[in-house]
C-alpha positions as a printed Julia matrix, in Angstrom:
219×3 Matrix{Float64}:
 51.3   62.66  -16.92
 51.26  59.19  -15.38
 48.04  58.16  -13.72
 48.02  57.85   -9.97
 47.61  54.29   -8.8
 44.93  53.48   -6.28
 46.87  52.05   -3.36
 44.67  50.04   -1.05
 45.85  48.28    2.07
 44.4   44.85    2.64
 42.69  44.85    6.0
 44.14  42.29    8.37
 41.75  40.46   10.65
 42.98  40.0    14.21
 41.79  40.29   17.81
 42.4   43.49   19.71
 43.07  43.1    23.44
 39.41  43.29   24.46
 38.23  40.66   21.99
 41.17  38.43   22.79
 40.33  38.51   26.5
 36.69  37.77   25.67
 37.6   34.78   23.47
 40.06  33.34   26.0
 37.46  33.67   28.73
 34.99  31.83   26.5
 37.48  28.98   26.03
 38.03  28.77   29.79
 34.3   28.3    30.37
 33.6   25.6    27.78
 32.18  22.29   29.01
 34.89  19.79   29.9
 34.47  17.51   26.9
 37.25  15.92   24.83
 36.23  17.86   21.74
 36.25  21.17   23.61
 39.65  20.45   25.15
 41.04  19.6    21.71
 39.86  22.87   20.19
 40.68  25.08   23.18
 44.21  23.68   23.17
 44.52  24.12   19.41
 43.32  27.74   19.43
 45.58  28.7    22.35
 48.49  26.92   20.65
 47.94  28.9    17.44
 47.75  32.16   19.39
 50.93  31.3    21.3
 53.03  30.23   18.31
 51.77  32.06   15.24
 51.87  28.81   13.24
 49.83  28.49   10.07
 46.86  26.18   10.58
 48.24  23.74    7.98
 51.47  23.5     9.96
 49.54  23.03   13.19
 47.31  20.21   11.92
 50.34  18.34   10.52
 52.16  18.2    13.87
 52.94  14.87   15.52
 53.9   14.47   19.16
 57.49  13.73   18.09
 57.64  17.33   16.83
 57.07  18.63   20.37
 60.17  18.76   22.56
 58.81  18.99   26.08
 62.26  19.16   27.66
 63.49  22.1    25.61
 59.97  23.55   25.25
 60.02  23.85   21.47
 58.07  22.69   18.42
 59.74  21.71   15.15
 57.85  22.92   12.07
 58.69  21.21    8.79
 55.35  19.81    7.52
 51.99  21.09    6.4
 48.68  19.63    5.26
 47.43  19.83    1.69
 43.94  19.36    0.3
 43.95  15.98   -1.45
 41.55  13.07   -1.85
 44.28  10.6    -0.89
 44.4   10.54    2.92
 47.94   9.12    2.93
 49.22  12.18    1.04
 47.53  14.88    3.14
 50.64  15.61    5.17
 53.35  17.17    3.02
 56.9   16.71    4.31
 57.9   20.28    3.57
 56.65  23.63    4.8
 55.41  26.56    2.69
 58.91  27.97    2.06
 62.48  27.1     3.06
 62.27  29.68    5.86
 59.05  28.05    7.1
 61.12  25.11    8.34
 61.88  26.33   11.83
 61.98  25.6    15.57
 59.57  27.71   17.63
 59.94  28.21   21.38
 56.9   27.52   23.56
 55.89  29.2    26.8
 55.33  27.17   29.96
 51.53  27.56   29.9
 51.34  26.18   26.35
 53.57  23.26   27.33
 51.24  22.49   30.25
 48.15  22.62   27.98
 49.8   20.23   25.51
 50.72  17.78   28.28
 47.14  17.78   29.59
 45.77  17.25   26.09
 48.22  14.41   25.35
 47.18  12.69   28.57
 43.51  12.92   27.69
 44.09  11.91   24.07
 45.78   8.71   25.31
 43.13   8.1    28.0
 45.8    8.59   30.69
 47.9    5.73   29.32
 51.36   5.8    27.76
 51.14   5.46   23.99
 54.13   4.12   22.04
 52.64   5.29   18.73
 53.47   8.73   17.35
 50.06  10.35   16.84
 48.99  13.62   15.32
 48.8   16.2    18.11
 45.38  17.53   17.17
 43.39  14.38   16.51
 40.89  12.16   18.31
 40.85   8.38   17.85
 43.44   8.9    15.1
 40.89  10.73   12.95
 42.54  13.3    10.67
 41.37  16.89   11.17
 40.53  18.5     7.82
 40.81  22.23    7.25
 37.22  22.59    6.02
 35.74  20.83    9.05
 37.96  22.72   11.5
 37.11  26.06    9.91
 33.4   25.35   10.32
 33.96  24.45   13.99
 36.05  27.57   14.54
 33.38  29.83   13.05
 30.81  28.33   15.42
 33.08  29.03   18.39
 33.55  32.63   17.26
 29.78  33.0    16.95
 29.14  31.49   20.39
 31.84  33.67   21.94
 30.29  36.75   20.26
 33.61  37.88   18.78
 34.73  38.77   15.25
 35.29  35.99   12.74
 39.01  36.43   12.14
 39.53  32.96   10.68
 42.48  30.73   11.47
 44.99  33.2    10.02
 43.67  35.79   12.45
 45.37  33.89   15.28
 48.69  34.34   13.44
 47.99  38.05   12.92
 47.03  38.45   16.59
 50.25  36.72   17.68
 52.35  39.08   15.54
 50.45  42.15   16.74
 51.0   41.26   20.4
 54.73  40.75   19.82
 55.02  44.03   17.92
 53.33  45.92   20.73
 55.61  44.22   23.26
 58.69  45.63   21.45
 59.93  42.21   20.34
 62.63  42.53   17.68
 60.9   42.32   14.27
 63.68  40.01   13.07
 62.75  37.57   15.81
 59.1   37.82   14.76
 60.1   37.08   11.16
 61.96  33.92   12.21
 59.13  32.86   14.5
 56.5   33.22   11.76
 58.7   31.63    9.1
 58.54  34.55    6.67
 60.9   34.32    3.69
 61.84  37.99    3.94
 62.13  40.56    6.73
 60.17  43.09    4.64
 57.15  40.76    4.58
 56.95  40.91    8.36
 57.34  44.68    8.52
 54.99  45.46    5.62
 52.32  43.14    6.98
 52.42  43.84   10.69
 54.21  47.08   11.53
 50.99  49.13   11.25
 49.31  46.84   13.79
 51.49  48.24   16.57
 48.95  50.98   17.29
 49.78  51.09   20.99
 53.29  52.3    20.17
 52.34  55.4    18.17
 51.67  57.52   21.24
 54.78  56.1    22.95
 56.88  57.29   20.01
 55.52  60.82   20.32
 56.18  60.84   24.08
 59.73  59.52   23.58
 60.43  62.36   21.12
 59.12  64.88   23.65
 61.37  63.41   26.34
 64.38  63.6    24.01
 63.77  67.33   23.51
 63.43  67.9    27.26
 66.74  66.12   27.86
 68.67  68.42   25.48
């Protein structure tokens, strides 16, 4: 007889509602420094969009459409010694090239950060969104900074990808169409979205049971 395969599910790291509230509260209470505003804006942006960190760090202000409240994603950063080649003019997959809608609060945060980045002056140069004095943010350095913030906030270390998982989990639990979530995250296939995130919608399991009970009562 064929041997049974050991099927293990890779545990996904993400914030539940309590830890998310705790982390957001921590960000709200950081000292008002330029570095803190940069990182608080970046973390909230990642939570609000579900972008991969490489896509986020490659964004320029020209990619943000403040009028239509969208961000165009078509670049990513790569680890290379040549600084001029760190931004790759193509996303992870063809489906990763996308336009993501932004909520009003995220738009406001970006406007405030842009103003501070430019020292309240109008800059004619297209800068990287998440940079200070035109210094390129590297993944290794940003990951170290993020881990320190997690430690100081006394929350789980979910890594950068945990923001993406948290974003998807929140949308799943809010009954957002999984197809829309797939397009928002830039997944190549609908099944990737469902296989990865459908089990995170824990809040809906009891709702499903209650809906079935109500269906029987309505017969």
